[in-house]
Tab-separated table of C-alpha atoms in Angstrom:
chain	number	residue	atom	x	y	z
A	1	MET	CA	33.464	-66.254	-23.973
A	2	ILE	CA	33.417	-62.320	-22.931
A	3	GLU	CA	35.339	-61.897	-19.668
A	4	PRO	CA	33.799	-59.764	-16.837
A	5	LEU	CA	36.572	-57.308	-17.292
A	6	GLN	CA	35.775	-56.932	-21.018
A	7	LEU	CA	32.313	-56.609	-20.375
A	8	PHE	CA	33.120	-53.619	-17.845
A	9	TRP	CA	35.071	-51.698	-20.416
A	10	ILE	CA	32.629	-52.101	-23.150
A	11	PHE	CA	29.680	-50.954	-21.168
A	12	SER	CA	31.924	-47.945	-19.962
A	13	ILE	CA	32.378	-47.381	-23.202
A	14	VAL	CA	29.488	-47.284	-24.772
A	15	VAL	CA	28.231	-44.772	-21.531
A	16	LEU	CA	30.913	-42.403	-22.338
A	17	VAL	CA	29.677	-42.419	-26.204
A	18	LEU	CA	26.390	-41.293	-25.378
A	19	ILE	CA	27.399	-38.965	-22.879
A	20	LEU	CA	29.509	-37.368	-25.164
A	21	VAL	CA	26.871	-37.145	-27.860
A	22	ALA	CA	24.402	-35.587	-25.310
A	23	LEU	CA	26.879	-32.780	-24.411
A	24	TRP	CA	27.518	-31.747	-27.948
A	25	GLU	CA	23.718	-31.942	-28.381
A	26	ILE	CA	23.445	-29.538	-25.565
A	27	GLN	CA	26.052	-27.283	-26.866
A	28	ARG	CA	24.356	-27.491	-30.286
A	29	SER	CA	21.226	-26.512	-28.879
A	30	TYR	CA	23.103	-23.841	-26.893
A	31	TYR	CA	24.689	-22.355	-29.650
A	32	ARG	CA	21.359	-22.461	-31.910
A	33	ARG	CA	19.871	-20.455	-28.800
A	34	GLU	CA	22.897	-17.947	-28.534
A	35	HIS	CA	23.205	-17.053	-32.374
A	36	GLU	CA	20.207	-18.229	-34.711
A	37	VAL	CA	17.442	-15.713	-35.160
A	38	MET	CA	14.326	-15.912	-33.218
A	39	PHE	CA	11.117	-15.653	-34.044
A	40	GLY	CA	9.701	-12.068	-33.172
A	41	THR	CA	13.223	-10.431	-34.094
A	42	PRO	CA	11.364	-8.023	-36.432
A	43	LEU	CA	9.197	-6.797	-33.743
A	44	PHE	CA	11.835	-6.674	-31.277
A	45	ASP	CA	14.111	-4.331	-33.517
A	46	ALA	CA	11.001	-2.064	-33.863
A	47	GLN	CA	10.349	-1.907	-30.566
A	48	ILE	CA	14.048	-1.321	-28.944
A	49	LYS	CA	14.435	1.214	-31.900
A	50	GLU	CA	10.947	3.001	-30.815
A	51	LEU	CA	11.801	3.096	-27.080
A	52	GLY	CA	15.474	4.496	-27.912
A	53	LEU	CA	17.573	2.231	-25.684
A	54	LEU	CA	21.134	2.304	-25.858
A	55	ARG	CA	23.645	-0.224	-27.138
A	56	ASP	CA	24.886	-1.583	-23.936
A	57	GLU	CA	20.804	-1.780	-23.176
A	58	ILE	CA	20.072	-3.836	-25.885
A	59	LYS	CA	22.670	-6.023	-25.629
A	60	VAL	CA	21.617	-6.991	-21.830
A	61	LEU	CA	18.660	-7.634	-23.202
A	62	GLU	CA	19.534	-9.728	-25.518
A	63	LYS	CA	21.568	-11.668	-23.040
A	64	LEU	CA	18.214	-11.734	-20.827
A	65	VAL	CA	15.916	-13.041	-23.837
A	66	ARG	CA	18.463	-15.739	-24.663
A	67	SER	CA	18.665	-17.288	-21.441
A	68	SER	CA	15.118	-17.421	-20.937
A	69	ARG	CA	12.662	-19.948	-22.334
A	70	TYR	CA	10.561	-18.064	-24.783
A	71	GLU	CA	10.308	-18.710	-28.274
A	72	ASN	CA	9.545	-14.799	-29.595
A	73	LYS	CA	12.179	-12.807	-28.691
A	74	ASP	CA	9.885	-9.571	-28.199
A	75	ALA	CA	7.978	-11.114	-25.380
A	76	ILE	CA	10.658	-9.640	-22.756
A	77	LEU	CA	9.245	-6.540	-23.902
A	78	ASN	CA	5.570	-7.011	-23.750
A	79	THR	CA	4.841	-7.580	-20.065
A	80	ALA	CA	6.384	-6.816	-16.618
A	81	THR	CA	5.840	-10.205	-15.398
A	82	LEU	CA	7.619	-11.696	-18.691
A	83	PHE	CA	10.579	-9.302	-18.122
A	84	GLU	CA	11.161	-10.072	-14.206
A	85	SER	CA	10.573	-13.975	-15.397
A	86	ALA	CA	13.890	-13.432	-17.392
A	87	VAL	CA	15.650	-11.657	-15.210
A	88	SER	CA	15.337	-14.176	-12.625
A	89	ASN	CA	16.349	-16.886	-14.931
A	90	TYR	CA	19.566	-14.790	-16.144
A	91	TYR	CA	20.527	-14.401	-12.347
A	92	ASP	CA	19.709	-18.595	-11.765
A	93	PHE	CA	21.357	-19.279	-14.711
A	94	LYS	CA	24.532	-17.093	-14.025
A	95	GLY	CA	24.526	-16.955	-10.421
A	96	GLU	CA	23.750	-13.678	-8.978
A	97	GLU	CA	26.950	-12.927	-7.585
A	98	ASN	CA	28.765	-13.514	-10.697
A	99	VAL	CA	26.981	-10.796	-12.439
A	100	LYS	CA	28.741	-7.996	-13.177
A	101	ASP	CA	27.988	-4.677	-11.764
A	102	ASN	CA	27.649	-2.486	-15.192
A	103	VAL	CA	24.867	-5.289	-16.007
A	104	LEU	CA	22.878	-5.220	-12.940
A	105	GLU	CA	22.678	-1.511	-13.538
A	106	VAL	CA	21.679	-1.565	-16.822
A	107	ILE	CA	18.913	-4.240	-15.698
A	108	ALA	CA	17.947	-1.986	-13.374
A	109	ARG	CA	17.446	1.069	-15.961
A	110	LEU	CA	15.645	-1.348	-18.466
A	111	ARG	CA	13.092	-2.083	-15.922
A	112	LYS	CA	12.433	1.711	-15.626
A	113	LYS	CA	12.469	2.760	-19.213
A	114	LEU	CA	10.490	0.066	-19.926
A	115	ASN	CA	8.256	1.275	-17.566
A	116	PHE	CA	8.013	-2.267	-15.588
A	117	THR	CA	8.078	-1.079	-12.369
A	118	ALA	CA	5.438	-0.836	-9.736
A	119	ALA	CA	4.637	2.883	-10.177
A	120	ASN	CA	3.105	1.982	-13.622
A	121	PRO	CA	-0.484	1.134	-11.989
A	122	LEU	CA	-0.889	-1.232	-15.345
A	123	ALA	CA	2.458	-3.154	-14.511
A	124	THR	CA	2.016	-6.491	-12.647
A	125	VAL	CA	4.103	-7.081	-9.737
A	126	SER	CA	6.243	-10.307	-9.321
A	127	SER	CA	9.202	-9.156	-7.649
A	128	THR	CA	10.380	-6.821	-4.617
A	129	ARG	CA	12.973	-5.695	-7.516
A	130	GLN	CA	10.167	-3.564	-8.736
A	131	TYR	CA	9.681	-1.672	-5.495
A	132	ASN	CA	10.186	2.026	-5.369
A	133	VAL	CA	12.004	4.127	-2.956
A	134	THR	CA	9.636	6.261	-0.770
A	135	ASN	CA	7.178	2.839	-0.576
A	136	ARG	CA	5.940	2.644	2.516
A	137	VAL	CA	6.253	-1.027	3.931
A	138	ASP	CA	5.881	-3.199	7.123
A	139	ILE	CA	8.480	-5.405	8.369
A	140	LEU	CA	7.081	-8.328	10.332
A	141	LEU	CA	9.307	-9.886	12.864
A	142	ASP	CA	9.112	-13.064	15.069
A	143	GLY	CA	6.659	-14.837	12.831
A	144	GLY	CA	4.599	-11.906	12.637
A	145	THR	CA	4.119	-11.421	16.452
A	146	ARG	CA	6.173	-8.113	16.465
A	147	MET	CA	6.039	-5.267	13.509
A	148	PHE	CA	7.206	-2.096	12.741
A	149	HIS	CA	6.583	0.323	9.883
A	150	SER	CA	9.383	1.831	7.365
A	151	THR	CA	10.272	3.148	4.256
A	152	ILE	CA	12.178	2.090	1.362
A	153	VAL	CA	15.098	4.387	1.128
A	154	GLY	CA	17.092	2.476	-1.796
A	155	THR	CA	16.831	-0.568	-3.693
A	156	ASP	CA	19.330	-2.105	-6.880
A	157	GLU	CA	19.440	-5.966	-8.231
A	158	ARG	CA	21.095	-6.993	-5.065
A	159	SER	CA	18.832	-5.473	-2.272
A	160	ILE	CA	16.490	-3.402	-0.906
A	161	ILE	CA	17.441	-0.728	1.771
A	162	VAL	CA	14.819	0.052	4.357
A	163	GLU	CA	15.038	2.337	7.473
A	164	TYR	CA	15.400	1.142	10.709
A	165	ASP	CA	14.949	2.334	14.414
A	166	GLU	CA	16.615	0.624	16.830
A	167	SER	CA	14.034	1.353	19.533
A	168	VAL	CA	12.300	-1.653	17.895
A	169	GLY	CA	15.380	-3.725	19.037
A	170	SER	CA	19.160	-4.467	18.027
A	171	GLY	CA	19.367	-4.293	13.706
A	172	ARG	CA	22.711	-6.570	14.192
A	173	SER	CA	20.607	-9.108	16.047
A	174	LEU	CA	18.203	-9.464	12.689
A	175	VAL	CA	21.308	-10.065	10.373
A	176	GLY	CA	21.116	-13.271	8.872
A	177	ARG	CA	17.227	-13.760	9.964
A	178	ASN	CA	14.306	-14.253	7.749
A	179	VAL	CA	11.793	-11.427	8.211
A	180	ARG	CA	8.201	-10.201	6.202
A	181	LEU	CA	8.303	-7.624	4.243
A	182	ARG	CA	4.666	-6.303	3.408
A	183	TRP	CA	3.598	-3.581	1.140
A	184	THR	CA	0.432	-2.440	0.210
A	185	ARG	CA	0.113	-1.371	-3.456
A	186	PRO	CA	-3.107	1.587	-3.468
A	187	GLU	CA	-6.241	-0.006	-4.975
A	188	ASP	CA	-4.234	-3.130	-6.163
A	189	ALA	CA	-3.159	-5.858	-3.525
A	190	VAL	CA	-0.921	-6.308	-0.170
A	191	TYR	CA	2.039	-7.858	-1.328
A	192	THR	CA	3.927	-10.111	1.644
A	193	ALA	CA	7.415	-11.415	0.675
A	194	ARG	CA	9.801	-13.956	2.746
A	195	VAL	CA	13.510	-11.798	2.695
A	196	LEU	CA	16.668	-11.836	4.243
A	197	VAL	CA	18.291	-9.516	6.269
A	198	LYS	CA	21.579	-9.192	4.797
A	199	SER	CA	23.254	-6.668	6.969
A	200	PHE	CA	22.701	-3.527	9.229
A	201	ASP	CA	24.470	-0.185	8.784
A	202	GLY	CA	23.044	1.781	11.559
A	203	ASN	CA	20.033	3.208	10.658
A	204	ARG	CA	18.892	0.989	7.586
A	205	LEU	CA	18.502	-2.668	6.944
A	206	PHE	CA	19.586	-4.289	3.713
A	207	LEU	CA	17.519	-7.029	2.893
A	208	SER	CA	17.436	-9.729	-0.123
A	209	HIS	CA	14.955	-9.566	-3.003
A	210	ALA	CA	12.369	-11.911	-3.961
A	211	THR	CA	9.938	-13.400	-6.538
A	212	ASN	CA	7.539	-15.462	-4.570
A	213	LEU	CA	5.232	-12.944	-3.851
A	214	GLU	CA	2.129	-13.642	-1.414
A	215	LYS	CA	-0.310	-11.307	-2.784
A	216	LYS	CA	-4.149	-10.172	-1.156
A	217	GLN	CA	-6.412	-8.426	-3.412
A	218	LEU	CA	-7.590	-5.400	-2.188
A	219	ARG	CA	-10.812	-4.843	-4.363
A	220	ARG	CA	-11.824	-8.541	-5.375
A	221	TRP	CA	-15.788	-7.754	-4.581
A	222	VAL	CA	-18.187	-5.382	-5.516
A	223	ARG	CA	-18.751	-2.959	-2.621
A	224	GLU	CA	-21.583	-1.645	-1.305
A	225	PRO	CA	-21.553	1.709	0.776
A	226	VAL	CA	-22.886	1.447	4.200
A	227	ASP	CA	-23.742	3.326	7.376
A	228	PHE	CA	-23.628	-0.029	10.102
A	229	PRO	CA	-22.891	0.758	13.779
A	230	VAL	CA	-20.012	-2.105	14.847
A	231	VAL	CA	-18.240	-3.217	17.725
A	232	ALA	CA	-14.622	-3.859	17.362
A	233	THR	CA	-12.865	-6.344	19.832
A	234	LEU	CA	-9.365	-6.743	19.706
A	235	GLU	CA	-7.043	-9.862	20.582
A	236	ASP	CA	-6.509	-8.440	24.236
A	237	GLY	CA	-10.012	-8.200	24.945
A	238	THR	CA	-10.520	-4.654	24.802
A	239	SER	CA	-13.349	-2.879	22.607
A	240	CYS	CA	-14.521	0.047	20.852
A	241	ASN	CA	-17.189	1.299	18.765
A	242	GLY	CA	-17.363	2.569	15.249
A	243	VAL	CA	-18.511	2.360	11.778
A	244	LEU	CA	-18.962	0.312	8.878
A	245	LEU	CA	-18.642	2.138	5.641
A	246	ASP	CA	-18.956	-0.034	3.052
A	247	LEU	CA	-19.295	-4.046	2.811
A	248	SER	CA	-18.424	-6.611	0.221
A	249	ALA	CA	-18.222	-10.330	0.269
A	250	GLY	CA	-14.573	-10.230	0.574
A	251	GLY	CA	-13.759	-7.125	2.884
A	252	ILE	CA	-14.814	-3.850	4.319
A	253	LEU	CA	-14.128	-0.466	4.896
A	254	LEU	CA	-14.675	0.677	8.757
A	255	GLY	CA	-14.012	3.690	10.817
A	256	LEU	CA	-12.306	3.489	14.760
A	257	PRO	CA	-11.518	5.952	16.738
A	258	MET	CA	-8.035	3.697	17.799
A	259	ASP	CA	-4.930	4.034	15.210
A	260	CYS	CA	-4.367	0.278	14.224
A	261	SER	CA	-1.596	-1.224	11.932
A	262	SER	CA	-1.632	-3.555	8.640
A	263	GLY	CA	-2.252	-7.180	9.570
A	264	GLN	CA	-3.797	-6.715	12.789
A	265	HIS	CA	-6.590	-9.004	13.695
A	266	MET	CA	-9.755	-8.492	15.157
A	267	LYS	CA	-13.434	-9.562	15.615
A	268	ILE	CA	-16.273	-7.426	14.743
A	269	LYS	CA	-19.809	-7.143	15.395
A	270	PHE	CA	-22.609	-5.648	13.267
A	271	GLU	CA	-26.608	-6.007	12.138
A	272	LEU	CA	-26.921	-6.946	8.757
A	273	PRO	CA	-30.426	-5.703	7.680
A	274	SER	CA	-32.821	-8.369	7.273
A	275	PHE	CA	-30.338	-11.207	8.034
A	276	GLY	CA	-29.437	-10.455	11.767
A	277	GLU	CA	-25.986	-9.702	13.543
A	278	GLU	CA	-22.614	-10.812	12.120
A	279	ASN	CA	-19.636	-11.720	14.434
A	280	VAL	CA	-16.658	-12.429	12.445
A	281	GLU	CA	-12.687	-11.875	12.337
A	282	ILE	CA	-10.933	-9.703	10.065
A	283	GLU	CA	-7.319	-8.588	9.343
A	284	ILE	CA	-6.440	-4.701	8.493
A	285	LEU	CA	-5.484	-4.535	5.471
A	286	ARG	CA	-4.411	-0.640	5.183
A	287	ASN	CA	-4.955	2.333	7.594
A	288	LEU	CA	-5.730	4.976	5.718
A	289	GLY	CA	-6.071	7.798	8.578
A	290	HIS	CA	-8.325	10.379	8.913
A	291	LYS	CA	-10.205	10.772	5.669
A	292	SER	CA	-13.544	12.395	6.252
A	293	PRO	CA	-14.693	15.530	8.009
A	294	GLN	CA	-17.853	13.544	8.798
A	295	PHE	CA	-16.018	10.979	11.014
A	296	ALA	CA	-13.228	13.158	12.353
A	297	ASP	CA	-12.555	11.051	14.777
A	298	TYR	CA	-11.974	8.026	13.277
A	299	PHE	CA	-8.998	6.284	11.167
A	300	PHE	CA	-10.507	4.837	8.206
A	301	LEU	CA	-9.148	1.096	7.605
A	302	THR	CA	-9.503	-1.542	5.228
A	303	ALA	CA	-10.038	-5.045	6.029
A	304	SER	CA	-10.547	-8.292	5.131
A	305	PHE	CA	-12.826	-11.627	6.593
A	306	VAL	CA	-10.551	-14.156	7.866
A	307	GLY	CA	-11.034	-17.178	9.673
A	308	ALA	CA	-14.668	-19.309	9.586
A	309	PHE	CA	-16.601	-16.180	7.896
A	310	GLY	CA	-18.192	-18.510	4.756
A	311	TRP	CA	-21.629	-17.704	6.556
A	312	THR	CA	-21.397	-14.574	6.729
A	313	GLN	CA	-19.652	-14.093	3.238
A	314	GLU	CA	-22.733	-15.784	1.695
A	315	ARG	CA	-25.512	-13.071	3.631
A	316	VAL	CA	-23.573	-10.516	2.661
A	317	LEU	CA	-23.863	-11.779	-0.943
A	318	GLN	CA	-27.345	-11.424	-0.715
A	319	TYR	CA	-27.727	-8.463	0.846
A	320	ILE	CA	-25.828	-6.810	-1.625
A	321	PHE	CA	-27.977	-8.470	-4.203
A	322	GLU	CA	-31.176	-7.754	-2.741
A	323	VAL	CA	-29.677	-3.741	-2.401
A	324	HIS	CA	-28.611	-3.393	-6.293
A	325	LYS	CA	-32.327	-5.514	-7.138
A	326	GLN	CA	-34.186	-2.412	-5.302
A	327	LYS	CA	-32.006	-0.023	-6.712
A	328	LYS	CA	-32.999	-1.191	-10.336
A	329	THR	CA	-35.717	0.973	-12.086
A	330	PRO	CA	-38.453	-0.764	-13.068
A	331	GLU	CA	-37.579	-0.983	-16.875
A	332	GLU	CA	-34.104	-2.261	-15.785
A	333	ALA	CA	-35.888	-5.334	-13.455
């Protein structure tokens, strides 16, 4: 009869053997990943030659692709999204604080050489590391109840640096706090990210990067030019008259005689021909400033519908459909 102590040692030895086998398989898989020829290698080699990448850039690119889960080696060169995903995986695996400065500099250089920054209108934005110096941003404090406008004055792989005016409040009091960084990419979307204030140096905030970006499309729907009077009521109860300049089921362009900021909410009331009065809440996406001599006193504002706007959206769609149908020639109809 086997004693309990003997059973314990037998069980322990079996478990230890299984652990050693698993570790050996992991090590073998890692070795294959690091040294074996990957699919798409000829395409990868051809592309890096065409791009004229330097030796240190190729070496870092190799590290990025082999730390990713891509089967094809050339995948990392195909889109900004795949590149940023590989970069994030590499930082998570190594620990961003453990990556050498020269490697960080090469990665930033690669992003520019591959044209994967947000300055390229064809590049999909999935990380704040793609933002560029001179981009204008909004910093939302205290859950969005306070906000100030700023400009990106510097960016690297560890931080994004923005201007800060202490008339807003003490910059040092923000260190260690999370804020929301909002950036509007023209003709694309409004991107919002939750970031950490890492440090403050007197007139600049150093913010952490983010890869989890909230995206609100600017042009999700077909828009119809209009010229409708509108009454806007702000959250404090004050109101003003303006004009609705274009209309879609997702948002609007309107002109108001007041300077409004991104993220501001208000209610607007306007008459939709054949459908009656609409009263709906909107959120300002962008302030385009004074854009037309015809409406010289108006600020042009893009906005999206928020809150309970389903019925308004339905009627706007019907209105646009009717307008387009009337514009068609008899042959087209």
